[in-house]
mmCIF file of C-alpha atoms in Angstrom:
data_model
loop_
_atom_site.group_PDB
_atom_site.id
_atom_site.type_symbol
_atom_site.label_atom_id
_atom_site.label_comp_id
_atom_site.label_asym_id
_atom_site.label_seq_id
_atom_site.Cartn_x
_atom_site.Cartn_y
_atom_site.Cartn_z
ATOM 1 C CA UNK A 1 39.565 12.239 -66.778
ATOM 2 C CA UNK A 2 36.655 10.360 -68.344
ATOM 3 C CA UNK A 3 36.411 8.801 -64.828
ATOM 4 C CA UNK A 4 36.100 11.945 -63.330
ATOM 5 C CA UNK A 5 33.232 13.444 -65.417
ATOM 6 C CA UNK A 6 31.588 10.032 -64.353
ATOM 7 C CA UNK A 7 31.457 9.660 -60.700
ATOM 8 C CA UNK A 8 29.733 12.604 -59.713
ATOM 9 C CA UNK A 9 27.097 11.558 -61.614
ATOM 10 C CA UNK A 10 26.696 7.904 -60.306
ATOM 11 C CA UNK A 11 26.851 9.174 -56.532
ATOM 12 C CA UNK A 12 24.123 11.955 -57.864
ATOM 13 C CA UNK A 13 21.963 9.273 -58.981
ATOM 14 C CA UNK A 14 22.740 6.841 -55.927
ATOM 15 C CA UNK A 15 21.493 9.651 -53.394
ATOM 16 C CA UNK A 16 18.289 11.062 -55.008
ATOM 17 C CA UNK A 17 17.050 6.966 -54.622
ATOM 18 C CA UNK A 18 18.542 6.629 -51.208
ATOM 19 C CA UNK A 19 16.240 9.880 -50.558
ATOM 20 C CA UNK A 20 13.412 8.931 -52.239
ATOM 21 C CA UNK A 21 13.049 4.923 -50.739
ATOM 22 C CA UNK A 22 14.921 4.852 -47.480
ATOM 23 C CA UNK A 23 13.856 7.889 -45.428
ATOM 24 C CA UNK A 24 10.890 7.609 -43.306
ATOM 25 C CA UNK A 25 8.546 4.726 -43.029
ATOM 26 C CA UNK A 26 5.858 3.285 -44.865
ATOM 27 C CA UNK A 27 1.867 3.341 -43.136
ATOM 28 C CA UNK A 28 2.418 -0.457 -42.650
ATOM 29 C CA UNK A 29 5.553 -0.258 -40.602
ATOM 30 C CA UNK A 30 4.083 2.159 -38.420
ATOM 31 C CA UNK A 31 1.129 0.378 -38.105
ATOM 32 C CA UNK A 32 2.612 -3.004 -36.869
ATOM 33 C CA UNK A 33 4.965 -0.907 -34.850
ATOM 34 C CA UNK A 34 1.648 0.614 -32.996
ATOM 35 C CA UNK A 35 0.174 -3.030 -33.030
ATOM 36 C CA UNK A 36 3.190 -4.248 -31.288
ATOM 37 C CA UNK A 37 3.233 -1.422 -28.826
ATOM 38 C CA UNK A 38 0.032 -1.565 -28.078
ATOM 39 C CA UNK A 39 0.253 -5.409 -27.680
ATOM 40 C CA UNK A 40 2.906 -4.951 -25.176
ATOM 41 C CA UNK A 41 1.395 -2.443 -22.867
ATOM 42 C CA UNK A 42 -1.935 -4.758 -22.685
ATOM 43 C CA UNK A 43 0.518 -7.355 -21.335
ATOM 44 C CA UNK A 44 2.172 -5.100 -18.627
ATOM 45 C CA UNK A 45 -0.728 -3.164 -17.577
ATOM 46 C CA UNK A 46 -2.014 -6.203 -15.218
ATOM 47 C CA UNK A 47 1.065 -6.698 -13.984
ATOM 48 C CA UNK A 48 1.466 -3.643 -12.525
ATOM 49 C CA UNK A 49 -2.138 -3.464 -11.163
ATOM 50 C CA UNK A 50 -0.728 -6.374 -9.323
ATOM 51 C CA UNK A 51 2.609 -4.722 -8.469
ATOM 52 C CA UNK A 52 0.828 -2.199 -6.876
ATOM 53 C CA UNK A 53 -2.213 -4.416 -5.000
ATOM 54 C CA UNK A 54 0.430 -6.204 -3.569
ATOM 55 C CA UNK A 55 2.570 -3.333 -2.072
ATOM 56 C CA UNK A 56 -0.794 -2.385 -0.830
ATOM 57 C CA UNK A 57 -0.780 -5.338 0.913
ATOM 58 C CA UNK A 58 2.060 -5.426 2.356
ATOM 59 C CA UNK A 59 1.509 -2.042 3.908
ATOM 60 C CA UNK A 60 -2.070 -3.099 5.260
ATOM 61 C CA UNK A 61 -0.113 -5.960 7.043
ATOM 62 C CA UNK A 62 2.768 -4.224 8.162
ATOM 63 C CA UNK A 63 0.181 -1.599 10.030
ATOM 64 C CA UNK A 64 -1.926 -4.118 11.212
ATOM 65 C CA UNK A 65 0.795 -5.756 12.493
ATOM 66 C CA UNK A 66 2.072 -2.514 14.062
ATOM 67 C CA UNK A 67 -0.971 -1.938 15.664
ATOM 68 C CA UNK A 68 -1.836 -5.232 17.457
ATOM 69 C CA UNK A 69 1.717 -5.287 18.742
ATOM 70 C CA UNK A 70 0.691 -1.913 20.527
ATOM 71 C CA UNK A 71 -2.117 -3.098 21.931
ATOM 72 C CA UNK A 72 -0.609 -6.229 22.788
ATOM 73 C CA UNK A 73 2.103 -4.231 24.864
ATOM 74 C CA UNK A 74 -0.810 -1.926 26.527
ATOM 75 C CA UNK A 75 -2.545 -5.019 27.591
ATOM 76 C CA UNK A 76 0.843 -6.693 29.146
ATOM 77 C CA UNK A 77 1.798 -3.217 30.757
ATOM 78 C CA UNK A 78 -1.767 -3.317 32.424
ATOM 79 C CA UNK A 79 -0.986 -7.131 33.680
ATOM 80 C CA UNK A 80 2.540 -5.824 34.746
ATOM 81 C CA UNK A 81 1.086 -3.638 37.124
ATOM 82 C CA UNK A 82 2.321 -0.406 35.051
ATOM 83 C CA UNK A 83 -1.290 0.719 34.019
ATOM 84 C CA UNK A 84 -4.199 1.509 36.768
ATOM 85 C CA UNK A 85 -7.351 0.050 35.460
ATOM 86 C CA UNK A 86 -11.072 -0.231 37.050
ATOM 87 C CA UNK A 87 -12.021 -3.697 37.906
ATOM 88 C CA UNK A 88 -14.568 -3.995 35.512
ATOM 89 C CA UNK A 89 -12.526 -2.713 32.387
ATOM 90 C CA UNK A 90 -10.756 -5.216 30.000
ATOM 91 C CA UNK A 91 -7.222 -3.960 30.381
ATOM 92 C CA UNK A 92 -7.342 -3.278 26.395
ATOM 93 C CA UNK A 93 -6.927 0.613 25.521
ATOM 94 C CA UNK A 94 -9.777 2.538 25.918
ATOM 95 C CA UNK A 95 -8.916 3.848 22.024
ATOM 96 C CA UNK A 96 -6.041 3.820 19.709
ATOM 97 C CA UNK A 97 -5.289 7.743 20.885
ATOM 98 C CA UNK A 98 -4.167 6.067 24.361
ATOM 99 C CA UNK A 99 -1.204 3.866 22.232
ATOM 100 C CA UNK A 100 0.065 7.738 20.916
ATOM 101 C CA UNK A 101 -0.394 9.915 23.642
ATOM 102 C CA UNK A 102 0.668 7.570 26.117
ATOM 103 C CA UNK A 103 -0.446 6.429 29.573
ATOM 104 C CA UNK A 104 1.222 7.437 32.961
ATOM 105 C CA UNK A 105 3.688 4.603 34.646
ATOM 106 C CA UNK A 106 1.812 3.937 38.050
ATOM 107 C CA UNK A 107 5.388 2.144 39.019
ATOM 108 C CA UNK A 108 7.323 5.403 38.282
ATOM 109 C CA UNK A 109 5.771 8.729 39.171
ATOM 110 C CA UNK A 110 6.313 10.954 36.108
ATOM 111 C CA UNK A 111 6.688 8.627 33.642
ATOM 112 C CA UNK A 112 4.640 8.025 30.693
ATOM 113 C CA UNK A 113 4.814 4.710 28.470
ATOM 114 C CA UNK A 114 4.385 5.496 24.719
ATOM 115 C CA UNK A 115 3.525 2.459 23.030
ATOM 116 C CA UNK A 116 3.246 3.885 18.796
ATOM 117 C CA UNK A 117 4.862 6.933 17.376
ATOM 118 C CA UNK A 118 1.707 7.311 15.179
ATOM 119 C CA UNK A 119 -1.349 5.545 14.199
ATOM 120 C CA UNK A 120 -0.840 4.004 10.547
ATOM 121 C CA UNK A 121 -3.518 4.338 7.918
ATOM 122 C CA UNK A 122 -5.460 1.696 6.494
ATOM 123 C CA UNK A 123 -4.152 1.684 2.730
ATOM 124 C CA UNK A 124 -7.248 0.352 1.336
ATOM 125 C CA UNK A 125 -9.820 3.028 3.015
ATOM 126 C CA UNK A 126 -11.031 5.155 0.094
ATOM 127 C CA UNK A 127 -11.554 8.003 2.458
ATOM 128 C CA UNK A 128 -8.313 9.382 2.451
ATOM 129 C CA UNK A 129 -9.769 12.937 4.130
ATOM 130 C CA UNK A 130 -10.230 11.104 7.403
ATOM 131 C CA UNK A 131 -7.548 11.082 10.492
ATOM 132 C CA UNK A 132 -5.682 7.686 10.008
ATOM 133 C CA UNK A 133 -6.957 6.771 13.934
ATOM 134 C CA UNK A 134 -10.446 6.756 11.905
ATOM 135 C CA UNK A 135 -9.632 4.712 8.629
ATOM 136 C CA UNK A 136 -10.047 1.799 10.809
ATOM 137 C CA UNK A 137 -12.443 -0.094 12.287
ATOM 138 C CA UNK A 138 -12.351 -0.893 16.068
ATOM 139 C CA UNK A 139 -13.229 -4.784 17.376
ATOM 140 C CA UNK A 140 -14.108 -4.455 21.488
ATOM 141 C CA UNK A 141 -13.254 -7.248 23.987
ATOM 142 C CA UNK A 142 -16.674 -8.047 24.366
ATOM 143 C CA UNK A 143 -17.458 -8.135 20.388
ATOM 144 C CA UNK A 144 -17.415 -11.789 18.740
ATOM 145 C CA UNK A 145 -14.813 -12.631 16.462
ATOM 146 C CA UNK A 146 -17.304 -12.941 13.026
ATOM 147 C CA UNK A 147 -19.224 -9.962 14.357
ATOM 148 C CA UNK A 148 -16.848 -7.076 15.236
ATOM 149 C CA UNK A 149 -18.402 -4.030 17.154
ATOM 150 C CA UNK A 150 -16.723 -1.312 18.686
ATOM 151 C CA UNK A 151 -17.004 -0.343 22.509
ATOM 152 C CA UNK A 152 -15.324 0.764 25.886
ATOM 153 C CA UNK A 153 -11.802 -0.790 24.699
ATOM 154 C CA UNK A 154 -10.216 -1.556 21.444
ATOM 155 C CA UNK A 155 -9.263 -5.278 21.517
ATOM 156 C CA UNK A 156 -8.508 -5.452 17.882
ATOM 157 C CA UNK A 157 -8.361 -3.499 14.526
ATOM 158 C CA UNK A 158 -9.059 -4.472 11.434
ATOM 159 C CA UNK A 159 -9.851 -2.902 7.533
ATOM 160 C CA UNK A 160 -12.795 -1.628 6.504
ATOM 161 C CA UNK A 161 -12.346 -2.071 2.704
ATOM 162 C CA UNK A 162 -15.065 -4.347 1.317
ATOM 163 C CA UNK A 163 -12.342 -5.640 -1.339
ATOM 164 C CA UNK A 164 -10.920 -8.916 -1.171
ATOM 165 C CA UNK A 165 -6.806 -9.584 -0.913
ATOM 166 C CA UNK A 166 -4.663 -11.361 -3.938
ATOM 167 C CA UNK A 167 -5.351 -14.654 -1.647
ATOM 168 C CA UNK A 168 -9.075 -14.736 -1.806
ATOM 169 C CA UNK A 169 -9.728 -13.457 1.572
ATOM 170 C CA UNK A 170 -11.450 -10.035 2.264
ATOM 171 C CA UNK A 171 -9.629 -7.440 4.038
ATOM 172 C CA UNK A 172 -12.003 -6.966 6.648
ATOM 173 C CA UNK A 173 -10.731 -10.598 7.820
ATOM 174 C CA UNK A 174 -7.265 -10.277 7.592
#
């Protein structure tokens, strides 16, 4: 019995320290764990800039890429004989609206060719209130390659951001 009167004592004693020292933490634990934290997150933060630049990327190529084709396949449908052009035109689309809306089949009466669902837009134009046809800009036949100028055709497309890739070259030149 003596035993008795003694244990609930010793487990009384045991859980008013447990209570007072081991719930909770101190101000210095917290701190380092905010220190650590905030360590962490400085770390990961340019990494995911990064993460998202480069999908950025990619999309700017994959519309690009998009594009050209269509205008690559306008251009060979005109030397194929499917598109009626004047003589003095390029043979490029007159705009980007022609790649969409399509162009009538002079080789099958009736038939339009269709050479883009829908005009991509250029990821990096900050004007994201425009049409997509006008987040780019236009490079005619005639324009030279470092200076390029729209006109009666579009021969090429290219960004109009003034920001410069992950691989040192501006967008405007990719």
């Amino acid at each position: 019995m003596i035993l008795d009167s003694r244990l609930p004592a010793v487990s009384r004693r045991s859980h008013s320290l447990r209570s007072d020292s081991s719930w909770g933490f101190s101000l210095i634990e917290l701190i380092a764990t905010v220190a650590i934290i905030g360590t962490l997150a400085m770390v990961a933060v340019p990494f995911i800039e990064t993460a998202v630049k480069r999908e950025k990327e990619h999309e700017l190529r994959m519309a690009l890429r998009d594009l050209r084709q269509a205008i690559d396949a306008y251009k060979l449908a005109v030397n194929a004989g499917k598109i009626l052009i004047q003589p003095h035109e390029s043979g490029y689309p007159p705009s980007l609206l022609e790649l969409v809306i399509g162009v009538e089949d002079v080789t099958q009466a009736g038939r339009k060719m269709y050479f883009i669902r829908k005009i991509p837009r250029d990821p990096f134009n900050p004007n994201t209130t425009i049409p997509a046809i006008d987040s780019w800009g236009l490079r005619s036949f005639q324009s030279p390659p470092d200076r390029p100028a729209p006109g009666s055709d579009v021969f090429d497309v290219y960004s109009t951001s003034t920001k410069t890739g992950l691989n040192s070259v501006p967008y405007t030149e990719w």
